Amino acid sequence: MPSPELEIQNLSVAFSSPRGKLIAVNGISFQLNPGETLALVGESGCGKTVSALSILRLLPEPPAKILSGKILFDNQDLLSLNAKALQDLRGNSISMIFQDPMTSLNPVLTVGEQIAETLLRHTTMNRREALQKSADLLNRVELPSPEEKLKYYPHQLSGGMRQRVMIAMALACAPRVLIADEPTTALDVLIQAQILELLESLKKEMSILIITHDLGVVSETAQRVLVMYAGEIVESGPTKALLKDPFHPYTKGLIASIPKLGDKKKPGARLEEISGNVPGLDQRPSGCPFHPRCSWAMETCKTQNPQLRKVESQRQVSCHLEPGSL
């Protein structure tokens, strides 16, 4: 079996605050394999984006601090690299599509200048060559009239167009790993489908870590899923098996909350929901962090946080209940 393209070992991240040290990511471990699309899912506030930003050391330190763990890429721990080595890595070997393209793109630089900047930083191209390559990248992500769009500023583009620009920037140096943080958020259904189709076409070229709360996106794009809650991975497994037969109550709740086509409900009936909210960083309950919202919670859940354990050859779950008992 080939070595993982990217491996995270026991990663913990905290933020300092007037209320003390707040744990945002609590000892997560996972691997991203060559040519794989891996989905990291969960509600807002579960630690997905913090985990992704930690890979490229993009969290401001302070207030953020990586407490423990390793992030292994190319037989080196990214947490041990100096600032220059990290700059050489970002946008080159590992790229990221950020969650909000409107705030991630520089409003005072043209689209062409921003894409070309990546190429000038990491390649030997001159400015003319970088701009031509930028037009080629915009054409690849199916942005109409790419040469003309190079002269546009971000505010002159629609949300879907800005997202395509972000993807073009991420692809500029043919990275080995692409991190896509909520790449379809705030886009209409048609544009979402086009963005997902574009990501699907990239599978043969790179490994992709996609971060989302949309299980519909997961079912269409990912081979494997990690379910995250309150800074911890609570379930993982192959996409089809996990969506068909979830082992963790939180995963089951996420799946049940998706409206189903042809589902006949009484007029006025509410959609399925998970009661309550993800606990704040300073409100983490004792025991299993999901137990205040869990319909299957037992007394032991209130005092003991279950460890993530292997339950099948490719599946793991963190729950006191036995798999298949939901």
Short mmCIF file of C-alpha atoms in Angstrom, two decimals:
data_model
loop_
_atom_site.label_atom_id
_atom_site.label_comp_id
_atom_site.label_asym_id
_atom_site.label_seq_id
_atom_site.Cartn_x
_atom_site.Cartn_y
_atom_site.Cartn_z
CA MET A 1 0.00 0.00 0.00
CA PRO A 2 1.47 3.42 -0.98
CA SER A 3 2.51 5.85 1.74
CA PRO A 4 -0.01 8.58 2.67
CA GLU A 5 0.33 11.86 0.80
CA LEU A 6 -0.43 13.71 4.02
CA GLU A 7 -0.63 12.37 7.58
CA ILE A 8 -1.90 14.14 10.70
CA GLN A 9 -0.96 12.57 14.03
CA ASN A 10 -2.58 13.53 17.35
CA LEU A 11 -3.08 17.20 16.39
CA SER A 12 -4.34 19.50 19.15
CA VAL A 13 -4.89 23.24 18.70
CA ALA A 14 -5.90 25.80 21.31
CA PHE A 15 -6.64 29.52 21.46
CA SER A 16 -5.66 31.79 24.32
CA SER A 17 -8.41 34.02 25.70
CA PRO A 18 -9.29 35.97 28.86
CA ARG A 19 -11.09 32.81 29.97
CA GLY A 20 -7.94 30.72 29.61
CA LYS A 21 -6.81 28.13 27.06
CA LEU A 22 -9.66 26.99 24.79
CA ILE A 23 -9.22 23.69 22.93
CA ALA A 24 -10.46 23.89 19.33
CA VAL A 25 -8.98 20.65 17.97
CA ASN A 26 -8.47 17.77 20.38
CA GLY A 27 -6.03 15.07 19.31
CA ILE A 28 -7.20 14.23 15.79
CA SER A 29 -5.37 11.81 13.50
CA PHE A 30 -5.99 10.89 9.86
CA GLN A 31 -4.32 10.14 6.55
CA LEU A 32 -4.90 11.48 3.05
CA ASN A 33 -3.87 8.89 0.50
CA PRO A 34 -2.50 9.54 -3.02
CA GLY A 35 -5.31 10.28 -5.48
CA GLU A 36 -7.95 10.22 -2.75
CA THR A 37 -10.71 12.71 -2.03
CA LEU A 38 -11.30 12.79 1.72
CA ALA A 39 -14.22 14.73 3.24
CA LEU A 40 -14.13 16.36 6.67
CA VAL A 41 -17.72 17.03 7.73
CA GLY A 42 -19.61 18.48 10.67
CA GLU A 43 -21.56 21.53 11.77
CA SER A 44 -20.03 24.99 12.00
CA GLY A 45 -17.86 25.26 15.08
CA CYS A 46 -16.68 21.64 15.08
CA GLY A 47 -13.05 22.51 14.25
CA LYS A 48 -12.92 21.63 10.55
CA THR A 49 -11.42 24.89 9.27
CA VAL A 50 -9.04 25.20 12.23
CA SER A 51 -7.73 21.73 11.37
CA ALA A 52 -7.22 22.69 7.72
CA LEU A 53 -5.53 26.01 8.48
CA SER A 54 -3.21 24.23 10.91
CA ILE A 55 -1.85 22.07 8.09
CA LEU A 56 -0.40 25.12 6.35
CA ARG A 57 0.31 26.98 9.62
CA LEU A 58 -2.06 29.78 8.64
CA LEU A 59 -3.52 30.34 12.11
CA PRO A 60 -2.24 33.50 13.82
CA GLU A 61 0.13 32.51 16.61
CA PRO A 62 -0.84 33.89 19.12
CA PRO A 63 -3.74 33.58 19.92
CA ALA A 64 -3.62 30.12 18.30
CA LYS A 65 -1.14 27.54 19.47
CA ILE A 66 -0.53 24.00 18.27
CA LEU A 67 -0.24 22.05 21.50
CA SER A 68 0.80 18.67 20.13
CA GLY A 69 0.97 16.45 17.10
CA LYS A 70 2.71 16.04 13.77
CA ILE A 71 1.73 16.98 10.22
CA LEU A 72 3.78 14.79 7.90
CA PHE A 73 4.32 15.58 4.22
CA ASP A 74 7.23 14.36 2.10
CA ASN A 75 8.83 12.70 5.14
CA GLN A 76 8.99 15.96 7.07
CA ASP A 77 6.94 17.43 9.90
CA LEU A 78 5.40 20.69 8.68
CA LEU A 79 5.22 21.90 12.27
CA SER A 80 9.03 22.01 12.36
CA LEU A 81 9.51 24.12 9.21
CA ASN A 82 10.71 27.71 9.36
CA ALA A 83 8.82 30.61 7.77
CA LYS A 84 10.69 30.48 4.43
CA ALA A 85 10.19 26.73 4.02
CA LEU A 86 6.48 27.18 4.72
CA GLN A 87 6.23 29.94 2.11
CA ASP A 88 7.89 27.66 -0.43
CA LEU A 89 5.33 24.95 0.38
CA ARG A 90 2.14 27.01 0.41
CA GLY A 91 0.51 27.34 -2.99
CA ASN A 92 3.16 25.06 -4.46
CA SER A 93 3.03 21.50 -3.08
CA ILE A 94 -0.06 22.12 -0.95
CA SER A 95 -2.74 24.63 -2.00
CA MET A 96 -5.95 25.77 -0.38
CA ILE A 97 -9.27 27.05 -1.68
CA PHE A 98 -10.52 29.33 1.07
CA GLN A 99 -14.09 29.47 2.32
CA ASP A 100 -15.02 33.00 1.23
CA PRO A 101 -13.50 34.11 -2.09
CA MET A 102 -14.73 37.69 -1.65
CA THR A 103 -12.65 38.22 1.47
CA SER A 104 -9.79 35.95 0.38
CA LEU A 105 -9.10 37.82 -2.87
CA ASN A 106 -7.34 41.18 -2.68
CA PRO A 107 -9.89 43.86 -3.70
CA VAL A 108 -7.25 46.28 -5.05
CA LEU A 109 -5.45 43.83 -7.36
CA THR A 110 -6.76 42.43 -10.62
CA VAL A 111 -7.51 38.75 -11.00
CA GLY A 112 -4.55 38.38 -13.34
CA GLU A 113 -2.12 39.98 -10.89
CA GLN A 114 -3.24 37.68 -8.08
CA ILE A 115 -2.90 34.45 -10.06
CA ALA A 116 0.38 35.56 -11.62
CA GLU A 117 1.80 36.34 -8.17
CA THR A 118 1.65 32.65 -7.27
CA LEU A 119 3.43 31.66 -10.46
CA LEU A 120 6.12 34.33 -10.09
CA ARG A 121 6.75 33.20 -6.50
CA HIS A 122 7.12 29.48 -7.21
CA THR A 123 8.31 29.20 -10.83
CA THR A 124 10.91 30.75 -13.15
CA MET A 125 8.28 32.38 -15.38
CA ASN A 126 8.52 36.06 -16.25
CA ARG A 127 5.52 38.37 -15.91
CA ARG A 128 4.29 37.89 -19.50
CA GLU A 129 4.50 34.12 -19.23
CA ALA A 130 2.77 34.17 -15.83
CA LEU A 131 -0.13 36.22 -17.19
CA GLN A 132 -0.51 33.87 -20.16
CA LYS A 133 -0.51 30.89 -17.80
CA SER A 134 -3.08 32.70 -15.66
CA ALA A 135 -5.38 33.02 -18.68
CA ASP A 136 -4.90 29.31 -19.40
CA LEU A 137 -5.86 28.49 -15.80
CA LEU A 138 -9.02 30.62 -16.01
CA ASN A 139 -9.91 28.82 -19.21
CA ARG A 140 -9.36 25.49 -17.49
CA VAL A 141 -11.83 26.40 -14.72
CA GLU A 142 -14.27 27.42 -17.48
CA LEU A 143 -14.38 31.14 -16.80
CA PRO A 144 -15.71 32.85 -19.96
CA SER A 145 -13.38 35.24 -21.84
CA PRO A 146 -10.35 34.46 -19.65
CA GLU A 147 -8.00 37.07 -21.21
CA GLU A 148 -10.55 39.78 -20.49
CA LYS A 149 -11.24 38.52 -16.95
CA LEU A 150 -7.54 38.90 -16.09
CA LYS A 151 -8.13 42.67 -16.03
CA TYR A 152 -11.16 42.45 -13.71
CA TYR A 153 -11.15 43.23 -10.01
CA PRO A 154 -12.88 40.76 -7.65
CA HIS A 155 -15.92 43.00 -7.12
CA GLN A 156 -16.63 42.85 -10.87
CA LEU A 157 -17.16 39.08 -10.73
CA SER A 158 -20.06 37.00 -9.44
CA GLY A 159 -19.66 34.63 -6.49
CA GLY A 160 -19.28 31.63 -8.76
CA MET A 161 -16.68 33.40 -10.89
CA ARG A 162 -14.67 34.42 -7.82
CA GLN A 163 -14.71 30.82 -6.64
CA ARG A 164 -13.33 29.71 -10.02
CA VAL A 165 -10.57 32.30 -9.68
CA MET A 166 -9.70 30.85 -6.25
CA ILE A 167 -9.54 27.36 -7.76
CA ALA A 168 -7.36 28.62 -10.62
CA MET A 169 -4.95 30.17 -8.09
CA ALA A 170 -4.85 26.91 -6.13
CA LEU A 171 -4.08 24.89 -9.28
CA ALA A 172 -1.43 27.28 -10.62
CA CYS A 173 1.58 25.24 -9.51
CA ALA A 174 0.00 21.78 -9.89
CA PRO A 175 -0.05 20.95 -6.16
CA ARG A 176 0.04 17.41 -4.84
CA VAL A 177 -2.52 18.22 -2.13
CA LEU A 178 -5.53 20.50 -2.49
CA ILE A 179 -7.49 21.62 0.57
CA ALA A 180 -10.97 22.87 -0.36
CA ASP A 181 -12.72 24.64 2.52
CA GLU A 182 -16.47 24.86 1.86
CA PRO A 183 -15.91 25.36 -1.90
CA THR A 184 -19.65 25.53 -2.70
CA THR A 185 -20.90 27.71 0.18
CA ALA A 186 -23.22 30.59 -0.82
CA LEU A 187 -23.37 29.45 -4.46
CA ASP A 188 -26.60 28.63 -6.27
CA VAL A 189 -27.36 25.00 -7.09
CA LEU A 190 -26.26 25.19 -10.73
CA ILE A 191 -22.90 26.80 -9.90
CA GLN A 192 -22.42 24.31 -7.05
CA ALA A 193 -22.82 21.45 -9.51
CA GLN A 194 -20.29 23.01 -11.88
CA ILE A 195 -17.72 23.53 -9.09
CA LEU A 196 -18.17 19.92 -7.92
CA GLU A 197 -17.75 18.67 -11.48
CA LEU A 198 -14.53 20.67 -11.71
CA LEU A 199 -13.21 19.19 -8.45
CA GLU A 200 -14.18 15.72 -9.68
CA SER A 201 -12.00 16.24 -12.76
CA LEU A 202 -8.98 16.96 -10.54
CA LYS A 203 -9.02 13.61 -8.71
CA LYS A 204 -6.50 11.95 -11.00
CA GLU A 205 -4.00 14.79 -10.58
CA MET A 206 -3.89 15.35 -6.80
CA SER A 207 -5.17 14.34 -3.39
CA ILE A 208 -8.07 16.46 -2.14
CA LEU A 209 -9.23 17.25 1.39
CA ILE A 210 -12.69 18.76 1.12
CA ILE A 211 -14.25 20.46 4.14
CA THR A 212 -18.03 20.80 4.18
CA HIS A 213 -21.22 20.49 6.19
CA ASP A 214 -23.14 19.38 3.08
CA LEU A 215 -23.48 15.60 2.94
CA GLY A 216 -24.81 15.90 -0.60
CA VAL A 217 -21.41 17.26 -1.62
CA VAL A 218 -19.75 14.40 0.27
CA SER A 219 -21.76 11.70 -1.50
CA GLU A 220 -20.78 13.09 -4.91
CA THR A 221 -17.10 13.76 -4.37
CA ALA A 222 -15.45 11.78 -1.55
CA GLN A 223 -14.23 8.20 -1.29
CA ARG A 224 -13.87 8.46 2.49
CA VAL A 225 -15.43 10.59 5.24
CA LEU A 226 -14.28 11.90 8.62
CA VAL A 227 -17.10 13.15 10.86
CA MET A 228 -15.95 15.83 13.29
CA TYR A 229 -17.69 17.12 16.41
CA ALA A 230 -16.42 19.50 19.12
CA GLY A 231 -12.85 19.28 17.87
CA GLU A 232 -12.74 15.48 17.68
CA ILE A 233 -13.22 12.87 14.96
CA VAL A 234 -16.20 10.77 16.07
CA GLU A 235 -16.57 8.50 13.03
CA SER A 236 -14.73 7.64 9.83
CA GLY A 237 -15.17 5.24 6.96
CA PRO A 238 -15.84 4.77 3.24
CA THR A 239 -18.49 7.21 2.03
CA LYS A 240 -21.12 4.75 0.82
CA ALA A 241 -20.92 2.53 3.91
CA LEU A 242 -20.96 5.44 6.35
CA LEU A 243 -23.91 7.23 4.73
CA LYS A 244 -25.89 3.99 4.42
CA ASP A 245 -25.24 2.70 7.94
CA PRO A 246 -23.90 5.33 10.38
CA PHE A 247 -22.51 4.07 13.68
CA HIS A 248 -22.42 7.34 15.65
CA PRO A 249 -25.60 9.14 16.79
CA TYR A 250 -24.20 12.45 15.51
CA THR A 251 -23.61 11.03 12.03
CA LYS A 252 -27.10 9.52 12.08
CA GLY A 253 -28.54 12.91 13.02
CA LEU A 254 -26.70 14.69 10.22
CA ILE A 255 -27.98 12.22 7.65
CA ALA A 256 -31.55 12.30 9.00
CA SER A 257 -31.64 16.11 8.73
CA ILE A 258 -31.26 16.01 4.94
CA PRO A 259 -34.62 16.53 3.16
CA LYS A 260 -35.37 13.54 0.97
CA LEU A 261 -37.02 13.77 -2.44
CA GLY A 262 -40.41 12.05 -2.38
CA ASP A 263 -40.54 11.92 1.43
CA LYS A 264 -44.23 12.33 2.27
CA LYS A 265 -44.66 14.33 5.45
CA LYS A 266 -47.84 15.72 6.89
CA PRO A 267 -48.49 19.38 6.05
CA GLY A 268 -46.71 21.56 8.59
CA ALA A 269 -44.47 18.73 9.81
CA ARG A 270 -40.98 19.80 10.85
CA LEU A 271 -37.83 18.52 9.22
CA GLU A 272 -35.61 16.23 11.27
CA GLU A 273 -33.11 18.09 13.41
CA ILE A 274 -30.43 17.58 16.05
CA SER A 275 -31.55 19.40 19.17
CA GLY A 276 -29.25 22.00 20.71
CA ASN A 277 -26.01 23.43 19.35
CA VAL A 278 -22.34 22.59 19.09
CA PRO A 279 -20.83 23.56 22.46
CA GLY A 280 -18.65 26.67 22.54
CA LEU A 281 -14.95 26.24 23.18
CA ASP A 282 -15.49 27.28 26.81
CA GLN A 283 -18.62 25.15 27.27
CA ARG A 284 -17.34 21.67 26.52
CA PRO A 285 -19.34 19.15 28.61
CA SER A 286 -17.76 16.34 30.60
CA GLY A 287 -17.69 12.86 29.12
CA CYS A 288 -18.76 12.48 25.50
CA PRO A 289 -19.10 16.01 24.05
CA PHE A 290 -22.23 14.97 22.11
CA HIS A 291 -24.15 13.48 25.06
CA PRO A 292 -26.29 16.62 25.86
CA ARG A 293 -27.77 16.38 22.33
CA CYS A 294 -27.88 12.59 22.01
CA SER A 295 -31.14 10.60 22.19
CA TRP A 296 -29.19 7.43 23.02
CA ALA A 297 -27.05 8.93 25.84
CA MET A 298 -26.39 6.70 28.87
CA GLU A 299 -25.01 7.56 32.31
CA THR A 300 -21.50 6.53 31.26
CA CYS A 301 -21.66 9.02 28.38
CA LYS A 302 -21.83 11.87 30.89
CA THR A 303 -18.55 10.98 32.56
CA GLN A 304 -16.42 9.04 30.05
CA ASN A 305 -15.41 10.26 26.61
CA PRO A 306 -15.16 7.16 24.37
CA GLN A 307 -11.97 6.67 22.37
CA LEU A 308 -12.02 6.39 18.60
CA ARG A 309 -11.80 2.67 17.90
CA LYS A 310 -11.71 0.40 14.88
CA VAL A 311 -14.99 -1.46 14.38
CA GLU A 312 -14.55 -2.76 10.84
CA SER A 313 -11.59 -3.04 8.49
CA GLN A 314 -12.02 0.53 7.23
CA ARG A 315 -14.31 2.08 9.84
CA GLN A 316 -13.81 3.79 13.19
CA VAL A 317 -16.25 5.23 15.71
CA SER A 318 -16.08 7.02 19.04
CA CYS A 319 -19.20 5.90 20.92
CA HIS A 320 -20.12 3.74 23.93
CA LEU A 321 -22.89 2.10 21.89
CA GLU A 322 -22.09 -0.97 19.84
CA PRO A 323 -22.16 -0.50 16.02
CA GLY A 324 -25.56 -1.32 14.57
CA SER A 325 -27.49 -0.57 17.79
CA LEU A 326 -28.92 2.78 16.63
#
